[in-house]
PDB file of C-alpha atoms in Angstrom:
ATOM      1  CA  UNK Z   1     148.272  93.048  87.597  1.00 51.00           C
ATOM      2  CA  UNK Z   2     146.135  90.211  86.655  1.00 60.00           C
ATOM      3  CA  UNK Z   3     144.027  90.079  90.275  1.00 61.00           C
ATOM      4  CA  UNK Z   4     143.327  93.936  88.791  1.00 64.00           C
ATOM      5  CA  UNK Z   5     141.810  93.590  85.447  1.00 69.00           C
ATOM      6  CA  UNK Z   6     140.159  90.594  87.271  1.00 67.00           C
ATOM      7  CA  UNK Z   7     138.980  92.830  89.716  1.00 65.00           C
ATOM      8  CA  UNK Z   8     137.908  95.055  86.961  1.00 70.00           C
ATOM      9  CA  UNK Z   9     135.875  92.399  84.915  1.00 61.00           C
ATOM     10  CA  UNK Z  10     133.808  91.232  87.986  1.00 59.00           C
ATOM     11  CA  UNK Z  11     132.964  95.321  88.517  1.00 59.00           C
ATOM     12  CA  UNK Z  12     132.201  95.445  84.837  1.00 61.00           C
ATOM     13  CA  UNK Z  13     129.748  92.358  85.111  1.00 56.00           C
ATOM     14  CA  UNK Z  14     128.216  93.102  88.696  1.00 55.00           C
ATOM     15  CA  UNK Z  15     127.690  97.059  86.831  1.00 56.00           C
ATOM     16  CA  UNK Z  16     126.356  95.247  84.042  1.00 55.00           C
ATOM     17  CA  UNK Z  17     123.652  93.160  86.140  1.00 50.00           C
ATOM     18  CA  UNK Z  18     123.016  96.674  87.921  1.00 53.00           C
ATOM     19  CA  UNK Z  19     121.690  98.444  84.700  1.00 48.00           C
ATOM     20  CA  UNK Z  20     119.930  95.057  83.400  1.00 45.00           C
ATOM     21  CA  UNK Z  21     118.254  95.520  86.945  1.00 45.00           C
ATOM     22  CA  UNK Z  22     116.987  98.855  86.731  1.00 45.00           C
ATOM     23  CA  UNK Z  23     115.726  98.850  83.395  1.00 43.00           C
ATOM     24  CA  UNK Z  24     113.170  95.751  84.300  1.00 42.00           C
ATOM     25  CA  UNK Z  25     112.216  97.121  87.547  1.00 45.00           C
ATOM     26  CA  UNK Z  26     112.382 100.818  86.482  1.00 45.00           C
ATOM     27  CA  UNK Z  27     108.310 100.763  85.870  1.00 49.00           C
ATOM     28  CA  UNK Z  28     107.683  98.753  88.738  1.00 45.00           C
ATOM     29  CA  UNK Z  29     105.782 101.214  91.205  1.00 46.00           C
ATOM     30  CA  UNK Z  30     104.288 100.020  94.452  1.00 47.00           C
ATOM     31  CA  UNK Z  31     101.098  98.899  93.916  1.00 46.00           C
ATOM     32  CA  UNK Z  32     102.445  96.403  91.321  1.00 54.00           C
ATOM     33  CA  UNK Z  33     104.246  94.522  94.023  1.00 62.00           C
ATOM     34  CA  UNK Z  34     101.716  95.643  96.746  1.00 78.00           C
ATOM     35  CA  UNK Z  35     101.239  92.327  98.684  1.00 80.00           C
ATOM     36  CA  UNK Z  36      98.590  94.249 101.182  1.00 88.00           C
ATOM     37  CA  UNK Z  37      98.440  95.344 104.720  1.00 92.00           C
ATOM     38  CA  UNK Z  38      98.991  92.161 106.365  1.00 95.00           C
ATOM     39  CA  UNK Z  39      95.883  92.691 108.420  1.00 95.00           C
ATOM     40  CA  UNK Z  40      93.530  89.568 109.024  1.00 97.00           C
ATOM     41  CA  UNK Z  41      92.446  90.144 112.340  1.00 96.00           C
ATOM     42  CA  UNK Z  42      89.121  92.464 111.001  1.00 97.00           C
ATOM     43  CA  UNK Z  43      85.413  91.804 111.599  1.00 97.00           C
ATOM     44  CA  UNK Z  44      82.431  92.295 109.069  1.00 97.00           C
ATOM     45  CA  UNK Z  45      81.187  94.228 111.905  1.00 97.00           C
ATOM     46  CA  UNK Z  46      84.006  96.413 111.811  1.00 96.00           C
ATOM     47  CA  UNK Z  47      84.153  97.280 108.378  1.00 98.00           C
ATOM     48  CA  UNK Z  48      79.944  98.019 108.084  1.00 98.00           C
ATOM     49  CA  UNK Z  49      78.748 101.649 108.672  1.00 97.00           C
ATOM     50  CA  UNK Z  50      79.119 104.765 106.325  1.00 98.00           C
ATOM     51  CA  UNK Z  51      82.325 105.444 104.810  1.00 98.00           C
ATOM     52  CA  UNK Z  52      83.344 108.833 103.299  1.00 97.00           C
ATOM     53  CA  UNK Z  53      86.095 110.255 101.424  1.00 94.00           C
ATOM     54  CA  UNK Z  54      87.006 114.051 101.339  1.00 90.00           C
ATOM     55  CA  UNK Z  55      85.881 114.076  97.318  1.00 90.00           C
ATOM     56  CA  UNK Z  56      82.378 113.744  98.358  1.00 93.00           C
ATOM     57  CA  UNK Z  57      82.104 110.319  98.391  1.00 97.00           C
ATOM     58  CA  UNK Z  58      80.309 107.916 100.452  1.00 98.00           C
ATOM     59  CA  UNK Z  59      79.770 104.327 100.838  1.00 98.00           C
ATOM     60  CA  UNK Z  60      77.382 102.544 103.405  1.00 98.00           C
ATOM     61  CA  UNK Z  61      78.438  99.206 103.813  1.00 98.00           C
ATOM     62  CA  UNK Z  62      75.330  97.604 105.464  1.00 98.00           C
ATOM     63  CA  UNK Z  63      75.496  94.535 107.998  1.00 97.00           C
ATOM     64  CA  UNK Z  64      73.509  92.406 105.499  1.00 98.00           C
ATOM     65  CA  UNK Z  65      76.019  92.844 102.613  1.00 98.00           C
ATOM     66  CA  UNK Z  66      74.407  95.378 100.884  1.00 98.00           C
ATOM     67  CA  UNK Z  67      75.798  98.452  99.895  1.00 98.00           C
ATOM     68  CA  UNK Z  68      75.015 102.131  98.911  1.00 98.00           C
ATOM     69  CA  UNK Z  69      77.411 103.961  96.788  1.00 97.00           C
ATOM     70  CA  UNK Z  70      77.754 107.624  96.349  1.00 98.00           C
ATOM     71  CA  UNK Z  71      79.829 109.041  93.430  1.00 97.00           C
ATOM     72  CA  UNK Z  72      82.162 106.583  94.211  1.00 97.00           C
ATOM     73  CA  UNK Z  73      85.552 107.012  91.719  1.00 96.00           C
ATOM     74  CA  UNK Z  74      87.239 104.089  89.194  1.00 96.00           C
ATOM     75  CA  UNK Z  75      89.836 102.196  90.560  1.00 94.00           C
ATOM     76  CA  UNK Z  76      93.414 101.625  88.937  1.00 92.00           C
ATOM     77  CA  UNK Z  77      93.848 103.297  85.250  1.00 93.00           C
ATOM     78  CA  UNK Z  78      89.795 103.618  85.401  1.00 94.00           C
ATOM     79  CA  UNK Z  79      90.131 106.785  87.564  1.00 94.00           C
ATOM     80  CA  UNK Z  80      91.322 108.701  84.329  1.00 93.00           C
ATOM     81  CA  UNK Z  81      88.122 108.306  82.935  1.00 93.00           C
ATOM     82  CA  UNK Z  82      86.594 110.680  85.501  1.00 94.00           C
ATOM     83  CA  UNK Z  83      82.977 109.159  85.412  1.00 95.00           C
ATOM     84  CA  UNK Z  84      81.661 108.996  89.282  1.00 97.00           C
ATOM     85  CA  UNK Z  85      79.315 106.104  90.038  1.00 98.00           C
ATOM     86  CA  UNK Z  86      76.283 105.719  92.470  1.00 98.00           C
ATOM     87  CA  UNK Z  87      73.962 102.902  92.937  1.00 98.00           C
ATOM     88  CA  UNK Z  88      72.832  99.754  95.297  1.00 98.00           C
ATOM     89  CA  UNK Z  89      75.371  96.796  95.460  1.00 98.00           C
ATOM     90  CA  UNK Z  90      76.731  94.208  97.798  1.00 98.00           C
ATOM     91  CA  UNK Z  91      80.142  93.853  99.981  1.00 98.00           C
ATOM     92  CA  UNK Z  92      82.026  91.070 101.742  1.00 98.00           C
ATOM     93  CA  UNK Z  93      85.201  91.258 103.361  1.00 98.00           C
ATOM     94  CA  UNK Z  94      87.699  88.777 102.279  1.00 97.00           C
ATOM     95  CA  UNK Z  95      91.274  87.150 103.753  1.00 96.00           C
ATOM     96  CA  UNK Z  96      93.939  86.823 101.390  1.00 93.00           C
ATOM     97  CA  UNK Z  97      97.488  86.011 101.914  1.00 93.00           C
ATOM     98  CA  UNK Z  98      98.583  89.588 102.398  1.00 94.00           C
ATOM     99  CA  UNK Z  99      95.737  91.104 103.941  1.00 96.00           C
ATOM    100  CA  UNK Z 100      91.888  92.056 104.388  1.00 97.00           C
ATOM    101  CA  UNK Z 101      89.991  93.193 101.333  1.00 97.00           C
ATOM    102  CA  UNK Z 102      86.698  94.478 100.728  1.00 98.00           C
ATOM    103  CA  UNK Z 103      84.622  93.746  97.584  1.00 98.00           C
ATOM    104  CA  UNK Z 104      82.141  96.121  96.469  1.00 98.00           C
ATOM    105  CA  UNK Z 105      80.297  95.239  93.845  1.00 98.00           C
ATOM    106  CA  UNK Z 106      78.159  98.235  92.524  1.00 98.00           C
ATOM    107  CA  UNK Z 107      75.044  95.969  90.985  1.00 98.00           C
ATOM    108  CA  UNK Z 108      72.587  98.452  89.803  1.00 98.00           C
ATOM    109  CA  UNK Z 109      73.517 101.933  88.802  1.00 98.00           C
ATOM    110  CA  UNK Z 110      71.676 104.901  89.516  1.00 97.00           C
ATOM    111  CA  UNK Z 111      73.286 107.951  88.411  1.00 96.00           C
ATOM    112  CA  UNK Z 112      76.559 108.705  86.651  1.00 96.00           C
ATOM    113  CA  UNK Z 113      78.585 112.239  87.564  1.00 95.00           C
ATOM    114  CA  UNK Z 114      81.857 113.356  86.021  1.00 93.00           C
ATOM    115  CA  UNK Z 115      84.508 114.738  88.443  1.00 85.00           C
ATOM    116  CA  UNK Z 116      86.061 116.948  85.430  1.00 70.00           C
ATOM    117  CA  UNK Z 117      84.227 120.446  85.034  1.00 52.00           C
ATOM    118  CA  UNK Z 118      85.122 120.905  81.361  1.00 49.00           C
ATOM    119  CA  UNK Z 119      82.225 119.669  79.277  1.00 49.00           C
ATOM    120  CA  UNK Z 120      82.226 115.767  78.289  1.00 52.00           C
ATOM    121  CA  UNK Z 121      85.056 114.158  76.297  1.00 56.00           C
ATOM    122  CA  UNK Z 122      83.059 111.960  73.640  1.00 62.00           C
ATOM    123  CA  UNK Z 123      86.228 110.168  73.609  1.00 70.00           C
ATOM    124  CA  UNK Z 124      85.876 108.872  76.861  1.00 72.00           C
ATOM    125  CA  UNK Z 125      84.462 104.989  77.332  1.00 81.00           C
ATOM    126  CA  UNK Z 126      80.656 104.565  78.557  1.00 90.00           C
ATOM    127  CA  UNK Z 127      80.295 104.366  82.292  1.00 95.00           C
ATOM    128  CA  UNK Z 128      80.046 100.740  82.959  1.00 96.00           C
ATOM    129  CA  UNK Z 129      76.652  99.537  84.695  1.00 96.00           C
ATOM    130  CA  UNK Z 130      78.008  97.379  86.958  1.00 97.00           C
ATOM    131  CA  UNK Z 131      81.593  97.378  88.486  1.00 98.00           C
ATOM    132  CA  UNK Z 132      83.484  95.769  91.353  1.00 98.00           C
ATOM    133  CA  UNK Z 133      86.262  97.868  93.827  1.00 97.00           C
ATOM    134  CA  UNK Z 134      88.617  95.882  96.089  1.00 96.00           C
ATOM    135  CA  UNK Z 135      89.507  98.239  98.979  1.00 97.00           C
ATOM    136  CA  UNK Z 136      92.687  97.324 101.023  1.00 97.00           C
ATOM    137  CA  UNK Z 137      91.790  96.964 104.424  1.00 98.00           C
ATOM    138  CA  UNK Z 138      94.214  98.962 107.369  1.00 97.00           C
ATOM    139  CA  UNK Z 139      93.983 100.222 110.792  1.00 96.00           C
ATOM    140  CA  UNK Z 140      95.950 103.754 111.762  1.00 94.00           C
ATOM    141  CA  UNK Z 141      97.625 104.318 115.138  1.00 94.00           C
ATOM    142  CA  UNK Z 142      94.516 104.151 117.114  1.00 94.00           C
ATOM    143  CA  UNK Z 143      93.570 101.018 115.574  1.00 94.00           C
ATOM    144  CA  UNK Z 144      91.082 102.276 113.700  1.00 95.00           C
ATOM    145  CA  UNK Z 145      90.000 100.503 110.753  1.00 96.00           C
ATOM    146  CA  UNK Z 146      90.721 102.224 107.485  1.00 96.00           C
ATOM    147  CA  UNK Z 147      90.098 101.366 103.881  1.00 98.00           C
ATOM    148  CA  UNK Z 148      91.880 102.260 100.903  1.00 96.00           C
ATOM    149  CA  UNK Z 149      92.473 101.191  96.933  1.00 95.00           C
ATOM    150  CA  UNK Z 150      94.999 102.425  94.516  1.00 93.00           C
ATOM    151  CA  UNK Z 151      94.007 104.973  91.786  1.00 94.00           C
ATOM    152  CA  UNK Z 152      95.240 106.490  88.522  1.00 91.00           C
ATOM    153  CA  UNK Z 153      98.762 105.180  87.140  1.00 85.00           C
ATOM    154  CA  UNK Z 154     100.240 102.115  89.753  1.00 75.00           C
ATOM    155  CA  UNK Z 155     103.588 103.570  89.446  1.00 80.00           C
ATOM    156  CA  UNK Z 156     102.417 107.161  91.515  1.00 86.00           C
ATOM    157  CA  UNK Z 157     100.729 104.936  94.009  1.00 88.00           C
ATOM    158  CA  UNK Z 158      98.060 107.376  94.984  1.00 93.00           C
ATOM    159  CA  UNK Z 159      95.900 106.156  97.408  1.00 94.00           C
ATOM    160  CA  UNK Z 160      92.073 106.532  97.234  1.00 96.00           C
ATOM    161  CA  UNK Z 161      91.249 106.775 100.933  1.00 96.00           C
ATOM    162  CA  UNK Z 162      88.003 105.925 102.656  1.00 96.00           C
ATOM    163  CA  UNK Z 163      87.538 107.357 106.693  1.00 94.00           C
ATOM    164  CA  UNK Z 164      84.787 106.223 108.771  1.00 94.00           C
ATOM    165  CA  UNK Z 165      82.186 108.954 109.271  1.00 92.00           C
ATOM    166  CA  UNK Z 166      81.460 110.028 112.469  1.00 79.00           C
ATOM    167  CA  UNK Z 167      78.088 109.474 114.374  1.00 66.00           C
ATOM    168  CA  UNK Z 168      78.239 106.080 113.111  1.00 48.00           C
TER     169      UNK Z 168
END
């Protein structure tokens, strides 16, 4: 009888550590733990050219560093604020423990759009001016390079995906 309620107490415990568990990691969605693609094998080379995404986006990462961005969307909670941002800028690709990164760095802006069709919330924050993305660098089953950052709450873990456009 006592190797039962022994039995018992350790289930009781090991439950116990099992709700403690969930609780701190029940808001943990997976960009908060994303460590990146693992990729560090891409060129500059291979990253420059015009990127597009199938919002009407589009990005021209230029060999020099320089950048043009097209109503280009907020990254992480900033997405919610719906304001669209083009303008001139400059990009490098970085290596990081987990993976490839580009940084885009949007340094002058030239025109503001909002994706919502509803007139203006005066509630929402000002555009800002200048503002800096880090896309996630990939490559899909052809071995095609692919770039991507999260958007929106990091629990959903909705992916804002850039595709290379054709023709270039």
């Amino acid at each position: 009888m006592a190797g039962g309620s022994r039995l018992r107490a350790w289930g009781a415990c090991l439950g116990g550590l099992m709700v403690v568990w969930a609780a701190l990691t029940g808001c943990a969605g997976p960009y908060q733990y994303y460590g990146g693609t693992g990729i560090h094998d891409t060129t500059a080379a291979e990253v420059a050219g015009s990127w597009a995404n199938v919002e009407g986006t589009r990005v021209m990462l230029r060999q020099d560093g320089t950048a043009l961005l097209e109503n280009l969307d907020g990254q992480d909670f900033d997405f919610e604020d719906g304001w669209r941002l083009s303008g001139t800028g400059t990009w490098q690709l970085t290596d990081e423990d987990g993976g490839q990164v580009v940084r885009l760095a949007l340094t002058a802006r030239t025109r503001v759009e909002s994706r919502s069709t509803t007139t203006a919330d005066t509630s929402a924050p000002e555009p800002p001016s200048t503002y800096v993305w880090s896309f996630y660098v990939d490559r899909d089953q052809h071995d095609e390079v692919q770039l991507f950052f999260f958007y929106g709450d990091p629990d959903a873990g909705n992916t804002y995906a850039m595709t290379r456009e054709t023709g270039t």
